[in-house]
Tab-separated table of N, CA and C in Angstrom:
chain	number	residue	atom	x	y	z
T	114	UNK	N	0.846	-1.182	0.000
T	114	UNK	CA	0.000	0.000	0.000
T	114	UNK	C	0.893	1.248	0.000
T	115	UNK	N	0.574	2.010	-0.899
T	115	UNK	CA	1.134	3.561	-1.082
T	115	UNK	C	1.288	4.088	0.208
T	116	UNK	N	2.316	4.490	1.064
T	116	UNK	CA	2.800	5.133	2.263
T	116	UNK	C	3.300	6.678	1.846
T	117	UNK	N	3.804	6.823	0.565
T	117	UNK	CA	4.554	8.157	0.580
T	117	UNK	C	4.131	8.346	-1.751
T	118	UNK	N	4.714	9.581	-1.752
T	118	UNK	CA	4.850	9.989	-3.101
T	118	UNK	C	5.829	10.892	-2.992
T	119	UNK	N	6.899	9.914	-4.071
T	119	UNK	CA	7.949	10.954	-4.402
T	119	UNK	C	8.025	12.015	-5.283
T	120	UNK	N	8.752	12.784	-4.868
T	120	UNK	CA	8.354	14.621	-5.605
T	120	UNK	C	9.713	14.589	-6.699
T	121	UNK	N	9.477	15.056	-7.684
T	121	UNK	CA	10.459	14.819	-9.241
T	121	UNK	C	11.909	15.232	-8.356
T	122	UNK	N	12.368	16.448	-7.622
T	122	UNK	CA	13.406	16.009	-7.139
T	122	UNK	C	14.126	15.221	-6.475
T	123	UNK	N	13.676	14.648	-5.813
T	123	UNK	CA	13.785	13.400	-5.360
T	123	UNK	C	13.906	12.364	-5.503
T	124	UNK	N	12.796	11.982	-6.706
T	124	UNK	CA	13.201	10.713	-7.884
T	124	UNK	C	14.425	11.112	-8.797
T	125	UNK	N	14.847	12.016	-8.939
T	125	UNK	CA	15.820	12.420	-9.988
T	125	UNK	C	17.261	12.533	-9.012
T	126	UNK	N	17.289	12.737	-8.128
T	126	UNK	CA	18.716	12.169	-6.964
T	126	UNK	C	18.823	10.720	-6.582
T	127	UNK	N	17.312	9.727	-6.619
T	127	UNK	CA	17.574	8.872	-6.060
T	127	UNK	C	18.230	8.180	-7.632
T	128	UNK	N	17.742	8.398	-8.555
T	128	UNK	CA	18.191	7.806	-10.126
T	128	UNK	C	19.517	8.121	-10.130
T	129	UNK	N	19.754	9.345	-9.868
T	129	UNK	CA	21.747	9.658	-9.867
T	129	UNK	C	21.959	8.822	-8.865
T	130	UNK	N	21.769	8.109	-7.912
T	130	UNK	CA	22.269	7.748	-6.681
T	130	UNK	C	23.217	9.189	-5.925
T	131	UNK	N	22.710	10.150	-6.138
T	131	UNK	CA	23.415	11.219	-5.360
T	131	UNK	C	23.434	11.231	-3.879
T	132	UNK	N	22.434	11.034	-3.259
T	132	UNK	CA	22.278	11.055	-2.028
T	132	UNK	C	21.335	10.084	-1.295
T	133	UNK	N	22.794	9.319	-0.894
T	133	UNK	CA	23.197	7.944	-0.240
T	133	UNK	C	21.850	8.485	1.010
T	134	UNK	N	21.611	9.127	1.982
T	134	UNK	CA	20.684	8.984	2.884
T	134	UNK	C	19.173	8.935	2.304
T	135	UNK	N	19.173	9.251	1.062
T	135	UNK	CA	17.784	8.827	0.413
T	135	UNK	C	17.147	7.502	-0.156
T	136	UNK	N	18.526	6.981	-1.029
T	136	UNK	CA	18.848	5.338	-1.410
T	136	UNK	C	18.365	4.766	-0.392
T	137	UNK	N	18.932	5.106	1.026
T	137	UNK	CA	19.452	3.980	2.155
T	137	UNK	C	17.989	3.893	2.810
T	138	UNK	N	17.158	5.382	2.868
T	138	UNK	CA	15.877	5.070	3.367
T	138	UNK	C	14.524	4.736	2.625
T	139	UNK	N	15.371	5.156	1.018
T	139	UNK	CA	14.328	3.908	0.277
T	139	UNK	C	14.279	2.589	0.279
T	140	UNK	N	15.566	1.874	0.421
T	140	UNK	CA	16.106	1.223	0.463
T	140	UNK	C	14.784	-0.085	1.581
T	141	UNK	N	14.543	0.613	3.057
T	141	UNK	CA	14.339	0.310	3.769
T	141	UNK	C	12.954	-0.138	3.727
T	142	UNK	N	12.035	0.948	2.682
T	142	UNK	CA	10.966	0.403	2.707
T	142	UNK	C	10.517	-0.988	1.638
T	143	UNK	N	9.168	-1.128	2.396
T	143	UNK	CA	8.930	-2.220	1.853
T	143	UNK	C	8.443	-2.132	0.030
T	144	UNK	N	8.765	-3.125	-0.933
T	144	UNK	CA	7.750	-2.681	-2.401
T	144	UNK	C	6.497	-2.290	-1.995
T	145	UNK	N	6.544	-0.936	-3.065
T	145	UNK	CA	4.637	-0.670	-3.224
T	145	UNK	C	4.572	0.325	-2.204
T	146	UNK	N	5.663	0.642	-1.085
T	146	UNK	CA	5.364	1.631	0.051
T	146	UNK	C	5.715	2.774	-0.987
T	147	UNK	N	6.907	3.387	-1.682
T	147	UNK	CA	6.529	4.275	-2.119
T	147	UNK	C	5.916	4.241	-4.011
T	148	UNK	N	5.431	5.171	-4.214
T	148	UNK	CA	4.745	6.119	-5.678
T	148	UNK	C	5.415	7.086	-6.027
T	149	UNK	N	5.180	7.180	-7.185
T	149	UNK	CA	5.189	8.909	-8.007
T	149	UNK	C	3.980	9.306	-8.818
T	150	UNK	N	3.864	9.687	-8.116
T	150	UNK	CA	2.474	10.407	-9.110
T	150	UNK	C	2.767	11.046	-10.587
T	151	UNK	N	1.583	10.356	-11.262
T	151	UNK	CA	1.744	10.900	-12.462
T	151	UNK	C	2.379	12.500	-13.097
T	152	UNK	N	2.227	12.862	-12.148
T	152	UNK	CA	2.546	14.681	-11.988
T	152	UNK	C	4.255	14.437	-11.832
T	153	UNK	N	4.821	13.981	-11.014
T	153	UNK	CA	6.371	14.354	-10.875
T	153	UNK	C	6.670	13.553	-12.301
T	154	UNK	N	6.013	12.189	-12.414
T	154	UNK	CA	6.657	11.947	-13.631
T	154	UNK	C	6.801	12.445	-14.918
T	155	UNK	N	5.426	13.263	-15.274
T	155	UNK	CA	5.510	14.055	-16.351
T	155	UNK	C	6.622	15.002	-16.208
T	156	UNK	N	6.934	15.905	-15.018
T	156	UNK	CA	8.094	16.556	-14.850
T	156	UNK	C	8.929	15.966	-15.236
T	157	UNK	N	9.828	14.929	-14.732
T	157	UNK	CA	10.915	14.618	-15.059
T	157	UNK	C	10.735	13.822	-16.686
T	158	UNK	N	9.658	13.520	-17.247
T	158	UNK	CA	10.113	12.714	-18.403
T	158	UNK	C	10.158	14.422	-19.532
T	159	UNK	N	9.727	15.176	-18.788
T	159	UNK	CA	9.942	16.300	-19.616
T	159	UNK	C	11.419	16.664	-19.953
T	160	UNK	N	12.052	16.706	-18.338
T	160	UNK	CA	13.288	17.088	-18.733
T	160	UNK	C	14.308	16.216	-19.114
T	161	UNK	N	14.095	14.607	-19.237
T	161	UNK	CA	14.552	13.739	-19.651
T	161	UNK	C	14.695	13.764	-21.377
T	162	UNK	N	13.439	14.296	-21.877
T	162	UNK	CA	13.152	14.769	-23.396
T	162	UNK	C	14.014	16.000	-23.731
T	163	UNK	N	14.063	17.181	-22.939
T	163	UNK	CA	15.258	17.977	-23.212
T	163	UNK	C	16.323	17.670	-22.834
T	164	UNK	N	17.034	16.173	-22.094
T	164	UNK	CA	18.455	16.003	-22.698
T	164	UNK	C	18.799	16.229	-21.019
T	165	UNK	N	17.882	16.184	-19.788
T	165	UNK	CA	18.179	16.792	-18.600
T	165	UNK	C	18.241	15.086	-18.275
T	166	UNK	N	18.867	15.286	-16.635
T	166	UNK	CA	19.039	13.837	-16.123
T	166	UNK	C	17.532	13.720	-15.663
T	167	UNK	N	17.208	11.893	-15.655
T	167	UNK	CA	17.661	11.137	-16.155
T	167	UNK	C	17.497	10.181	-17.629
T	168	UNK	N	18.607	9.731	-17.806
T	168	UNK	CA	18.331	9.400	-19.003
T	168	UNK	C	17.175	8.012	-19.239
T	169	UNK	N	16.273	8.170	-20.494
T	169	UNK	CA	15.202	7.413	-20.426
T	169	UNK	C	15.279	6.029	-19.782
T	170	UNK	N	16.491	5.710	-20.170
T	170	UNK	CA	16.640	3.833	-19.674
T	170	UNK	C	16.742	3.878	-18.114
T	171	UNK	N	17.092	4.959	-17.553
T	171	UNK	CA	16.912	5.149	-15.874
T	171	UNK	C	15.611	5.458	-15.351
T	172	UNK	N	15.134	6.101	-15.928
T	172	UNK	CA	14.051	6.479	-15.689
T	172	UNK	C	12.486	5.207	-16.068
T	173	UNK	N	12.642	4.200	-17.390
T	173	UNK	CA	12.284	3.597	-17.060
T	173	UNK	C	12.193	1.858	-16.160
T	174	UNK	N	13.812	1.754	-15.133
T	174	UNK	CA	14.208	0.624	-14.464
T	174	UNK	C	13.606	1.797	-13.319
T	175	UNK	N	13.181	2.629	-13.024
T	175	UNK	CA	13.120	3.617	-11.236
T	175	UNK	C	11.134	3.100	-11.782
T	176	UNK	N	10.486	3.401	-12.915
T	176	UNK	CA	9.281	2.683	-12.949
T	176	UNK	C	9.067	1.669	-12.698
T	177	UNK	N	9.366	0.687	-12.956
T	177	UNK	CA	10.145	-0.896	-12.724
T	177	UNK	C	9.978	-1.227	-11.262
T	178	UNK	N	10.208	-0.165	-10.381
T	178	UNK	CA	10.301	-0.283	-9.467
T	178	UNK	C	9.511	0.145	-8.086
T	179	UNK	N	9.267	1.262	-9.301
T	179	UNK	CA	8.226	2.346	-8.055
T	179	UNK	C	7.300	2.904	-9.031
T	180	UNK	N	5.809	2.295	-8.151
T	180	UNK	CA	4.524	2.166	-9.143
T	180	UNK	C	4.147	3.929	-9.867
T	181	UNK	N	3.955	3.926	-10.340
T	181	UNK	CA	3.264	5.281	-11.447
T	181	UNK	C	1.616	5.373	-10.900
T	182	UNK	N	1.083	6.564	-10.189
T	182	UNK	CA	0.367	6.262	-9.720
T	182	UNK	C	-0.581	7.601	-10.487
T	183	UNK	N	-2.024	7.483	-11.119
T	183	UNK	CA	-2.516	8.718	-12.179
T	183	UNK	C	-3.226	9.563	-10.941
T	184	UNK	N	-2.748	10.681	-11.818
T	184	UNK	CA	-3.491	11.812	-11.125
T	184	UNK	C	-5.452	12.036	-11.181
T	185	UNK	N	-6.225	11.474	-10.652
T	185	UNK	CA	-7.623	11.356	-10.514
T	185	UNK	C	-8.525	12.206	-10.010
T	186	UNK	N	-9.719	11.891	-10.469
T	186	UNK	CA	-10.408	12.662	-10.072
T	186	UNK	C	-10.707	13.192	-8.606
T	187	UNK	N	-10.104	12.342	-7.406
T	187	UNK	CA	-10.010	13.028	-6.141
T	187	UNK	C	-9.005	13.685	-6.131
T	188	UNK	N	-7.758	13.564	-6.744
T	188	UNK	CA	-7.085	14.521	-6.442
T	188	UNK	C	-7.151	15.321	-7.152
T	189	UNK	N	-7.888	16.031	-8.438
T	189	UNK	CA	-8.308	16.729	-9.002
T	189	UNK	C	-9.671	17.923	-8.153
T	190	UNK	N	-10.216	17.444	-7.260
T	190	UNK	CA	-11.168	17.933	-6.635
T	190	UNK	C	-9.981	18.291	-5.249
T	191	UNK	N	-9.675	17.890	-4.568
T	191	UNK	CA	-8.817	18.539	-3.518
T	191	UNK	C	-7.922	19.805	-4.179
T	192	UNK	N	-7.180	19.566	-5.639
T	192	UNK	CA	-6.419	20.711	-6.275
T	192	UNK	C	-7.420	21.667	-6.219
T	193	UNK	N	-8.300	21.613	-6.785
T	193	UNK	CA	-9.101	23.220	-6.622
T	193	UNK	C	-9.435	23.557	-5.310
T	194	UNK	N	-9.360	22.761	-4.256
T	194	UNK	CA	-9.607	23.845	-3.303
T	194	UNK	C	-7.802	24.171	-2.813
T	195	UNK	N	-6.996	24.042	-3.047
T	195	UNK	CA	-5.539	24.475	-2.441
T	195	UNK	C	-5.575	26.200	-2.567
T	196	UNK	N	-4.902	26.726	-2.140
T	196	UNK	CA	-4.578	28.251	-2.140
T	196	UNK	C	-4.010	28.046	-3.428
T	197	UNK	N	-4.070	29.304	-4.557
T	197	UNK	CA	-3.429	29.551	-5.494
T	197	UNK	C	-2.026	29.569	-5.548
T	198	UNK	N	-0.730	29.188	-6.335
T	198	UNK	CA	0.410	29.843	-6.032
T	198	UNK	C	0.919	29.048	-7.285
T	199	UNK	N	1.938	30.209	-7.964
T	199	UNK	CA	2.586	29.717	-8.857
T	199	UNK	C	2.881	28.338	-9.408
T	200	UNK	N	3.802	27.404	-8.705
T	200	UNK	CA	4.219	26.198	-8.538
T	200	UNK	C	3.365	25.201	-8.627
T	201	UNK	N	2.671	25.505	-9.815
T	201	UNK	CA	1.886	24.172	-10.380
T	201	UNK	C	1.666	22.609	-10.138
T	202	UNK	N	2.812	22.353	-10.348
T	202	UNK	CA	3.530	20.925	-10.235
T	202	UNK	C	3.344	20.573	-8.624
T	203	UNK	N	4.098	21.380	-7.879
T	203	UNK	CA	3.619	20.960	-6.579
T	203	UNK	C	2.743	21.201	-6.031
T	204	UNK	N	1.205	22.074	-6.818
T	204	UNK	CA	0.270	22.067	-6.226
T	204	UNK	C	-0.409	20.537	-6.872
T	205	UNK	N	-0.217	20.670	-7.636
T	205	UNK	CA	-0.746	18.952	-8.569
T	205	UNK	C	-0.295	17.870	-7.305
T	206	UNK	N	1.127	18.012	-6.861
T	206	UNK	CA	1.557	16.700	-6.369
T	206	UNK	C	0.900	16.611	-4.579
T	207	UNK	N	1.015	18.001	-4.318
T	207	UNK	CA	0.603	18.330	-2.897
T	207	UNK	C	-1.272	17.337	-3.221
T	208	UNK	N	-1.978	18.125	-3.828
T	208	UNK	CA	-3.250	17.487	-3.626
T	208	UNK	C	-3.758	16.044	-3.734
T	209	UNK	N	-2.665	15.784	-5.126
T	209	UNK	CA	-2.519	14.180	-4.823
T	209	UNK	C	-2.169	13.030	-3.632
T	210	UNK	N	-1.282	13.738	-3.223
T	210	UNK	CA	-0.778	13.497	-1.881
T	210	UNK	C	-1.986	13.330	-0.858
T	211	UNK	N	-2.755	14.508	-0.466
T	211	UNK	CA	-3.473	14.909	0.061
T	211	UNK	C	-4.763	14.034	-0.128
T	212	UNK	N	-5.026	13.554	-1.339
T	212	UNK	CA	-6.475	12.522	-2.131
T	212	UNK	C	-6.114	11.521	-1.880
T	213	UNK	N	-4.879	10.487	-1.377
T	213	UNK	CA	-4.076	9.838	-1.095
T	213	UNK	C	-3.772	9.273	0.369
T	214	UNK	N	-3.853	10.439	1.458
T	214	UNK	CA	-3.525	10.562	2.376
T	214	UNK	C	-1.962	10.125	2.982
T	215	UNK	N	-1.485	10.679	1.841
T	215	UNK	CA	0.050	10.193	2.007
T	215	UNK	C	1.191	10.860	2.122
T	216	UNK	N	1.760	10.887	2.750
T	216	UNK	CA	3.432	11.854	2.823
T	216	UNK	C	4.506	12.179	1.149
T	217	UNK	N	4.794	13.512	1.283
T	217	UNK	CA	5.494	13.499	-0.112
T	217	UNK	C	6.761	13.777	0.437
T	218	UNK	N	7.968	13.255	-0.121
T	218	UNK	CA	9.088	13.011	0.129
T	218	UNK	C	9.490	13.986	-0.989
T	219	UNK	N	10.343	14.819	-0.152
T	219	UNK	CA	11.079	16.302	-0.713
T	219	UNK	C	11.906	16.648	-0.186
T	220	UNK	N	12.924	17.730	-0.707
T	220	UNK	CA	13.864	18.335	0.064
T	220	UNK	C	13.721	19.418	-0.131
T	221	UNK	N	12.269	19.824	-0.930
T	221	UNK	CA	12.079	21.251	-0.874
T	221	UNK	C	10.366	21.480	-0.183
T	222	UNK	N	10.784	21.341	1.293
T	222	UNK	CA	9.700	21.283	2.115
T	222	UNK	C	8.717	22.688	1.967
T	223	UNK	N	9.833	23.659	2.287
T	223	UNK	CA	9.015	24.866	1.792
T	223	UNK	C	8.313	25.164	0.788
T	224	UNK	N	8.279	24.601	-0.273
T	224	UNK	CA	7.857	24.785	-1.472
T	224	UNK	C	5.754	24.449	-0.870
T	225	UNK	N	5.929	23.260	0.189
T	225	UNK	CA	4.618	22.497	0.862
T	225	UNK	C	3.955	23.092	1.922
T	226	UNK	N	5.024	23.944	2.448
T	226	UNK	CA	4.651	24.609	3.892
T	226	UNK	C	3.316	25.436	3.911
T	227	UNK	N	2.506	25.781	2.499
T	227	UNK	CA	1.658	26.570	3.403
T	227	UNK	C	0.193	25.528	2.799
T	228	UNK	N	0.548	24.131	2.294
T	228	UNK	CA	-0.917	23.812	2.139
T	228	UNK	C	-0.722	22.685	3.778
T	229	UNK	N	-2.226	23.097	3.992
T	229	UNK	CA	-2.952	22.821	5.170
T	229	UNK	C	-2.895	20.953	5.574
T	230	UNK	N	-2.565	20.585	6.632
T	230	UNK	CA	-2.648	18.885	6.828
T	230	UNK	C	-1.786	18.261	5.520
T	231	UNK	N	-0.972	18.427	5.214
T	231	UNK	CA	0.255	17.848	4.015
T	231	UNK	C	1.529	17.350	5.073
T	232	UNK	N	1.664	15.827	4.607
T	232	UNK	CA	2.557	15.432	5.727
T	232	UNK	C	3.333	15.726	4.334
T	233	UNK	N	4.987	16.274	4.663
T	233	UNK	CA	5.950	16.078	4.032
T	233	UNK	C	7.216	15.522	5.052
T	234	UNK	N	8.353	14.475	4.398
T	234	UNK	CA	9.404	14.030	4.891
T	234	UNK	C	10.211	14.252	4.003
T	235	UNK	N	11.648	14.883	4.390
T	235	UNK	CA	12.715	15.031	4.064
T	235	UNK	C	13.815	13.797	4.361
T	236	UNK	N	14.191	12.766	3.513
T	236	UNK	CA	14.843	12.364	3.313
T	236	UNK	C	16.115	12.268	3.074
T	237	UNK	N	16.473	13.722	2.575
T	237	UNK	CA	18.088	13.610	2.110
T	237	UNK	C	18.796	13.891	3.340
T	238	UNK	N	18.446	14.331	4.337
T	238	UNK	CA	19.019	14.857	5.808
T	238	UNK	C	20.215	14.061	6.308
């Protein structure tokens, strides 16, 4: 069962293997505990298409692995009620999260800080 959703930065360090305290606590959970929502993945296969890390064959062995989960109509109904704010993407991923009832794993917590009952965990620490 879905426990967390990873946020495109996050999937895109754990694919570099950049940061060993993120590996090590993915590492830990069980299959199927974490997701990416359709939303971070469109992010990153975007910048995978302009030539950004990671490259497609990484990106699809990290699917392989960690389920692709679509953005739906509950979390489509929680997005409209969020406060407005630029940052699209993480309002997409925040509400999903939120339709979900699940923690999003980030290292850009602030980016989450002002929507309401959003568990976020920082991992790379």
């Amino acid at each position: 069962m879905i426990r967390y959703l990873i946020d495109a930065d996050c999937a895109v360090y754990a694919m570099a293997e950049r940061h060993s305290a993120l590996t090590a606590r993915m590492e830990e959970c069980a299959p199927g505990d974490i997701g990416i929502s359709a939303i971070s993945f469109a992010e990153i296969a975007l910048g995978t298409e302009i030539g950004k890390p990671p490259p497609a064959d990484i990106l699809d062995a990290f699917l392989s692995v960690i389920p692709l989960l679509p953005f739906d109509e509950a979390a489509a109904r929680v997005y409209a009620k969020l406060p407005f704010k630029r940052a699209r993407f993480d309002r997409l991923l925040a509400a999903h999260a939120l339709s979900l009832d699940v923690a999003i794993i980030t290292n850009n917590g602030v980016d989450f800080a002002d929507v309401p009952e959003l568990k976020v965990e920082n991992w790379t620490l």
